[in-house]
PDB file of C-alpha atoms in Angstrom:
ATOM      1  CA  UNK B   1      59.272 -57.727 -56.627  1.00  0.00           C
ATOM      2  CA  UNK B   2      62.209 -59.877 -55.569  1.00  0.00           C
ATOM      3  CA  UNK B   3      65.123 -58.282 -53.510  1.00  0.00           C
ATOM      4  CA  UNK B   4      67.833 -59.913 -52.706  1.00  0.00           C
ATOM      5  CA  UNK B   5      68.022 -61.321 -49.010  1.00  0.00           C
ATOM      6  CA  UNK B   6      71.257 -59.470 -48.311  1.00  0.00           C
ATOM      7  CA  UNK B   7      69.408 -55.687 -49.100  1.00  0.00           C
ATOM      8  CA  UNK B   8      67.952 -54.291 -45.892  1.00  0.00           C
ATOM      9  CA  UNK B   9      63.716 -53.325 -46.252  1.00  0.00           C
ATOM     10  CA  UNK B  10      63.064 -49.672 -47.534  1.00  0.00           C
ATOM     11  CA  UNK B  11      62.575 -47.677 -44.862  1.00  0.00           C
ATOM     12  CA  UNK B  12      58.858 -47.510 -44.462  1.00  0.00           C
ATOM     13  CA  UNK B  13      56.126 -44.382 -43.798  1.00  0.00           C
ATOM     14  CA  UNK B  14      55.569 -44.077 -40.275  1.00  0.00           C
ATOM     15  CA  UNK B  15      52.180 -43.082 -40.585  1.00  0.00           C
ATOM     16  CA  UNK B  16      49.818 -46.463 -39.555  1.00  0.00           C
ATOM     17  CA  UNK B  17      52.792 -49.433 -39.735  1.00  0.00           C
ATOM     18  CA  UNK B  18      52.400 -51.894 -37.894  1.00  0.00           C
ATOM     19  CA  UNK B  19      54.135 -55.116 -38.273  1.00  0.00           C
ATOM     20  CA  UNK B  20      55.017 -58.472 -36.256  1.00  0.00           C
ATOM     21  CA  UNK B  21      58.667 -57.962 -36.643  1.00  0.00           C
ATOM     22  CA  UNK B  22      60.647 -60.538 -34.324  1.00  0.00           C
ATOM     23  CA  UNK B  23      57.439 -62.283 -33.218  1.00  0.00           C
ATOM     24  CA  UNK B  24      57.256 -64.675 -36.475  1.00  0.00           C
ATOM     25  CA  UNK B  25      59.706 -67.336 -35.166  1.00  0.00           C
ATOM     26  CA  UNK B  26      57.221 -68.387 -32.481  1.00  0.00           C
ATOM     27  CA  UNK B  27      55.011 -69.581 -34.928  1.00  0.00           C
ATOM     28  CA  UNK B  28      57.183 -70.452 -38.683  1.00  0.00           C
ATOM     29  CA  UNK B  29      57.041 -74.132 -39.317  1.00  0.00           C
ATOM     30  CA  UNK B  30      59.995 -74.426 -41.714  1.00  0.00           C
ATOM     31  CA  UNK B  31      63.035 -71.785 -41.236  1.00  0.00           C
ATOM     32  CA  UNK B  32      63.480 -71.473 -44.936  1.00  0.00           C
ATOM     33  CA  UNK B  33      60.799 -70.222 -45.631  1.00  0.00           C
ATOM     34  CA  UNK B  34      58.934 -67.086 -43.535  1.00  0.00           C
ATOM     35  CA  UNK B  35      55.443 -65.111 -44.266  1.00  0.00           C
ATOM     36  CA  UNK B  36      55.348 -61.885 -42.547  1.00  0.00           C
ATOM     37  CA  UNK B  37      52.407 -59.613 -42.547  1.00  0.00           C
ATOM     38  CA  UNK B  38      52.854 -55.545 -42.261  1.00  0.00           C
ATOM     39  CA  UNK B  39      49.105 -53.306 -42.131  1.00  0.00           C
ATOM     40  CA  UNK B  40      49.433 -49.473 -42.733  1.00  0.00           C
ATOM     41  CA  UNK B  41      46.422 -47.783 -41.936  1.00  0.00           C
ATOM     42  CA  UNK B  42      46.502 -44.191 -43.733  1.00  0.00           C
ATOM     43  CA  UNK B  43      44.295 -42.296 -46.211  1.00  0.00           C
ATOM     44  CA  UNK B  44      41.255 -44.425 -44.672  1.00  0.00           C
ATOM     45  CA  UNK B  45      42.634 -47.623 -46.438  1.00  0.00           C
ATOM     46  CA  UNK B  46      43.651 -50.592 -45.150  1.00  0.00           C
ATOM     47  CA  UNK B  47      46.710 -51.749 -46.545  1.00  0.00           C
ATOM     48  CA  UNK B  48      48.340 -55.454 -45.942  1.00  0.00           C
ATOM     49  CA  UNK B  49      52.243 -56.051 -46.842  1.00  0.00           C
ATOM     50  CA  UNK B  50      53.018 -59.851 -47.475  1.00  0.00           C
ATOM     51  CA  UNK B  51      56.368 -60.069 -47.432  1.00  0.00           C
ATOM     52  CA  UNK B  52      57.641 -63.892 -48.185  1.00  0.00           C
ATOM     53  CA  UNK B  53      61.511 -64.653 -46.995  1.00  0.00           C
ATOM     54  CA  UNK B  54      63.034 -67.718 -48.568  1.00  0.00           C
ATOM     55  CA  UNK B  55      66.161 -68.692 -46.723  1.00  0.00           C
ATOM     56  CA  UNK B  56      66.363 -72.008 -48.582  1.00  0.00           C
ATOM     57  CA  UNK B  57      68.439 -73.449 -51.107  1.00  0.00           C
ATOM     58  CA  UNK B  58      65.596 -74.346 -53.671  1.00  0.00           C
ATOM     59  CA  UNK B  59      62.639 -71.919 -54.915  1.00  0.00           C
ATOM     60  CA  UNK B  60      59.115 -72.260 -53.304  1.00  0.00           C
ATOM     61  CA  UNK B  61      55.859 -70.744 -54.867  1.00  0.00           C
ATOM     62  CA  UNK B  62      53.299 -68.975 -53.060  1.00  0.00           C
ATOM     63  CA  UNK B  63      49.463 -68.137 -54.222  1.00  0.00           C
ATOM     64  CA  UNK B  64      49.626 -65.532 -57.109  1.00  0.00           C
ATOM     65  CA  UNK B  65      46.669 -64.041 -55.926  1.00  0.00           C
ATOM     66  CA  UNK B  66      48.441 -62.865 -52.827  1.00  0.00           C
ATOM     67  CA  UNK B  67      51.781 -62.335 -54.148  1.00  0.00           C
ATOM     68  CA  UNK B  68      51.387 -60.550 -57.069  1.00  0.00           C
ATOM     69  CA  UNK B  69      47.702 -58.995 -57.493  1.00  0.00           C
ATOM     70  CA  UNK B  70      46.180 -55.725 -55.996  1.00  0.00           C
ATOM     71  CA  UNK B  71      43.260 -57.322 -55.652  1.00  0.00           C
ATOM     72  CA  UNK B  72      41.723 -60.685 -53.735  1.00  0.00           C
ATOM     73  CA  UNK B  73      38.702 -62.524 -55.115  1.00  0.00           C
ATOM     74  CA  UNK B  74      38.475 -64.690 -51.711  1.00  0.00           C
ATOM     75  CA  UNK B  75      38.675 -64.745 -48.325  1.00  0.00           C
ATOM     76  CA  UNK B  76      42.851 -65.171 -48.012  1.00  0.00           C
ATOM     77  CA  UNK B  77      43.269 -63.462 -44.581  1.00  0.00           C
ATOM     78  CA  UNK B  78      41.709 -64.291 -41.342  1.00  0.00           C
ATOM     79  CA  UNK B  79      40.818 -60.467 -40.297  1.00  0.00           C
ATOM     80  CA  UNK B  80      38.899 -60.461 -36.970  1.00  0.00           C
ATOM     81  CA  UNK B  81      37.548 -57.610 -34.399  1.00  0.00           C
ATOM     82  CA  UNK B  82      38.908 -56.631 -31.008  1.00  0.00           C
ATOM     83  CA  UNK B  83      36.287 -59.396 -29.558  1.00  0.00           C
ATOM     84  CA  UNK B  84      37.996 -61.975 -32.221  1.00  0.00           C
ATOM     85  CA  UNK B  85      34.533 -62.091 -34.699  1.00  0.00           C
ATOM     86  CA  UNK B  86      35.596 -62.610 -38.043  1.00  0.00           C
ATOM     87  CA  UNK B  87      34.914 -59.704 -40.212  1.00  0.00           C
ATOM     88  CA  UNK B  88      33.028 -60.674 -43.185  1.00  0.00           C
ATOM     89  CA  UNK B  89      34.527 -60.772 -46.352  1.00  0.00           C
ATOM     90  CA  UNK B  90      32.572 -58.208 -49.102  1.00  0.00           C
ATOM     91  CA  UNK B  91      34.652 -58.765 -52.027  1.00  0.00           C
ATOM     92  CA  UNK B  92      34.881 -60.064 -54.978  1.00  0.00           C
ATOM     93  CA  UNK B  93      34.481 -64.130 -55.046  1.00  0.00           C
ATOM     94  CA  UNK B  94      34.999 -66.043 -58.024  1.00  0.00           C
ATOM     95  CA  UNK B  95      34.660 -69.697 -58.378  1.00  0.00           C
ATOM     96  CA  UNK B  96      37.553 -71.706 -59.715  1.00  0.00           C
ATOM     97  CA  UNK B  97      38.416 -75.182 -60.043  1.00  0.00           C
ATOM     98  CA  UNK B  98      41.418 -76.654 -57.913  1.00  0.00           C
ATOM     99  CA  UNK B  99      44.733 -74.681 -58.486  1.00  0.00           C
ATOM    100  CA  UNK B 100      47.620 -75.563 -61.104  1.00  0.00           C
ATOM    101  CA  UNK B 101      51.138 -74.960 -61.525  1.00  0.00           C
ATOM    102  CA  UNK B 102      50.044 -71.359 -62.911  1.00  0.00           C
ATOM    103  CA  UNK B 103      48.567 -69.761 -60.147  1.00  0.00           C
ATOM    104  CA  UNK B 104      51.816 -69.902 -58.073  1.00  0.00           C
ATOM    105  CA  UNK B 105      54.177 -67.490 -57.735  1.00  0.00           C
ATOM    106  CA  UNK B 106      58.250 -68.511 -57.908  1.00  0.00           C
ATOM    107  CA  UNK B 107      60.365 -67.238 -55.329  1.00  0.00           C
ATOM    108  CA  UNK B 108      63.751 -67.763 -55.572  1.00  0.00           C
ATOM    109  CA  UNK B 109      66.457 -69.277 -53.032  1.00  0.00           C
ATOM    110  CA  UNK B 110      67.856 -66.484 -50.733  1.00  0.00           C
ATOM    111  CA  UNK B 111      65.279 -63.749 -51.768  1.00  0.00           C
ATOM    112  CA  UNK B 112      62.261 -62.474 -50.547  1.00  0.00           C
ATOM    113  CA  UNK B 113      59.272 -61.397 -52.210  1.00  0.00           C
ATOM    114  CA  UNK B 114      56.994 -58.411 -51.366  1.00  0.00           C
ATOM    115  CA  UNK B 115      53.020 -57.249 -52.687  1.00  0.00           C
ATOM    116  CA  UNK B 116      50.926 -54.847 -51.196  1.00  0.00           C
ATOM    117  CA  UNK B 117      47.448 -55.516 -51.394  1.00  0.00           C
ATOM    118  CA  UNK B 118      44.472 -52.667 -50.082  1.00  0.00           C
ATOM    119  CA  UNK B 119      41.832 -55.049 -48.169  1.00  0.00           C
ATOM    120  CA  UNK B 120      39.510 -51.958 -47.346  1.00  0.00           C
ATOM    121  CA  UNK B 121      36.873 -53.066 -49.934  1.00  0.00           C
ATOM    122  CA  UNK B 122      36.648 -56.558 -49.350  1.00  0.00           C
ATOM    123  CA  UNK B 123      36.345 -57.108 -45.739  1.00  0.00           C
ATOM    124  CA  UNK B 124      33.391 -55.877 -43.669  1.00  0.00           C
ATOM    125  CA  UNK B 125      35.263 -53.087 -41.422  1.00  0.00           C
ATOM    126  CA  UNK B 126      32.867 -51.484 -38.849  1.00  0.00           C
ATOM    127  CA  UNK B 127      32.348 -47.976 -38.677  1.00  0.00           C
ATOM    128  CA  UNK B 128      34.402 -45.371 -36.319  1.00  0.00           C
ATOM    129  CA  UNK B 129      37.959 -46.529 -35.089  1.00  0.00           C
ATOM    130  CA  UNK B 130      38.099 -50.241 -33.887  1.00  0.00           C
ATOM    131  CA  UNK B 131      40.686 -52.744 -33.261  1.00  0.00           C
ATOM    132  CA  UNK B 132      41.273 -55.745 -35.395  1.00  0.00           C
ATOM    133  CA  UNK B 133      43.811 -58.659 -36.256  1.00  0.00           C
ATOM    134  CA  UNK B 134      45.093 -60.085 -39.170  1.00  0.00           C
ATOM    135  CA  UNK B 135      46.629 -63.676 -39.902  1.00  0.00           C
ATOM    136  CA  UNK B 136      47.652 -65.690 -43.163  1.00  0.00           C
ATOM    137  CA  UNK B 137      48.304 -69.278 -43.033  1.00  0.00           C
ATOM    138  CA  UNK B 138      51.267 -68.896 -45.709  1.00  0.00           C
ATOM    139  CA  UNK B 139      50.885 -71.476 -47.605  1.00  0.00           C
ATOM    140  CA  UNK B 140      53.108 -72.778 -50.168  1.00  0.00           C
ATOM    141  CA  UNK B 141      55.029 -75.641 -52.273  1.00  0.00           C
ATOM    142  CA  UNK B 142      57.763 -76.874 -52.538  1.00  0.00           C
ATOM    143  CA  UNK B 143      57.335 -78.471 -55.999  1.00  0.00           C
ATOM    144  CA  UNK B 144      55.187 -77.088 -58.581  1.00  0.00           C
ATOM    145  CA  UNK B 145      54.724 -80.442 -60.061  1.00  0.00           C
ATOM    146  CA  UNK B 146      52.923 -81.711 -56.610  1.00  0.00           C
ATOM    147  CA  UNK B 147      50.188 -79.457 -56.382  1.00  0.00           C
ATOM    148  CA  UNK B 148      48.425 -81.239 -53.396  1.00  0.00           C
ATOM    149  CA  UNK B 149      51.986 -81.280 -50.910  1.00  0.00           C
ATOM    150  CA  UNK B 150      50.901 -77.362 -49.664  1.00  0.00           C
ATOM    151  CA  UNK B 151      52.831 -76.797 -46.784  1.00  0.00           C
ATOM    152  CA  UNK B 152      52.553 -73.987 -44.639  1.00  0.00           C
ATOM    153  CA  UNK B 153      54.292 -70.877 -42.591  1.00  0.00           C
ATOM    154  CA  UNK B 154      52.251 -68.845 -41.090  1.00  0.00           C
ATOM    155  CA  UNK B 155      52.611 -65.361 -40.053  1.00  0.00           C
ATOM    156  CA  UNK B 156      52.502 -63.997 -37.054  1.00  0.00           C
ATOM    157  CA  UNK B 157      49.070 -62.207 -36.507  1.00  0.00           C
ATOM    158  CA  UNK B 158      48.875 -58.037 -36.843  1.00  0.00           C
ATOM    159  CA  UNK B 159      47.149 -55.859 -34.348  1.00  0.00           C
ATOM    160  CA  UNK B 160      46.143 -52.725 -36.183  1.00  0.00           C
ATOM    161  CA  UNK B 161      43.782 -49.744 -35.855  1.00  0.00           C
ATOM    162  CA  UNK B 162      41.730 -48.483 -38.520  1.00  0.00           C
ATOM    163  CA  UNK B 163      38.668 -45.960 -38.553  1.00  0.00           C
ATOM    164  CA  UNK B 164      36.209 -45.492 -41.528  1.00  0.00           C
TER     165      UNK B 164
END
């Protein structure tokens, strides 16, 4: 969903949030455009927020798969223990040939666009309550038509809880 820059974020559930909230300007690469990452941890699911801010004058796209489906069918987030192992990633994985212009998502100038995705089922999360972090590269383009000028701004990485 797009919402226009100038709305303020739904007041969320406080049961699980956790977010990087003022950390992402230590690590955003262009100011126009942000990735931030929010992980609520209730009902024994593991849920990641992307939001993606566009403070520019001219759209970007971002990966469909992250911006619009419930669902990944790749490893598209770095999730690692308390010790910094990458979890393994259990889900689905489907081959595909190099992306085109139709697996990007627009977002428009001055918006920002939000998808929830539940990761529970397709990384490897250990039993009993444990620690982990999550970070996303954010990538995106600036163009459509250039499909090989990805640029990137990451997000700044999530500490969360969770407990199967």
């Amino acid at each position: 969903m797009h919402v226009k820059r100038i709305l303020p974020l739904l007041a969320l559930a406080a049961g699980g949030l956790v977010s990087a909230i003022g950390t992402v300007g230590a690590v955003e690469k262009d100011p126009a455009v942000r990735h931030q990452l929010e992980v609520e941890t209730t009902e024994g699911k593991v849920r990641v927020r992307l939001i993606v801010e566009n403070h520019g004058e001219t759209t970007i796209y971002v990966p469909r798969e992250v911006a619009v489906e419930d669902e990944l069918t790749g490893r598209r987030f770095d999730v690692r223990d308390a010790k910094g192992t990458p979890l393994d990633y259990t889900g689905r994985m489907v081959k595909r040939s190099a992306l085109t212009a139709a697996d990007y998502q627009a977002v428009d100038p001055h918006t920002m666009h939000v998808n929830t995705i539940d990761i529970t089922p397709t990384y490897a999360f250990k039993q009993g309550r444990n620690s982990y972090e999550i970070r996303y590269d954010g990538p995106y383009l600036a163009d459509v038509a250039k499909l090989d000028a990805v640029s990137h701004s990451p997000a700044a990485p999530v500490k969360f809880s969770f407990g199967k």
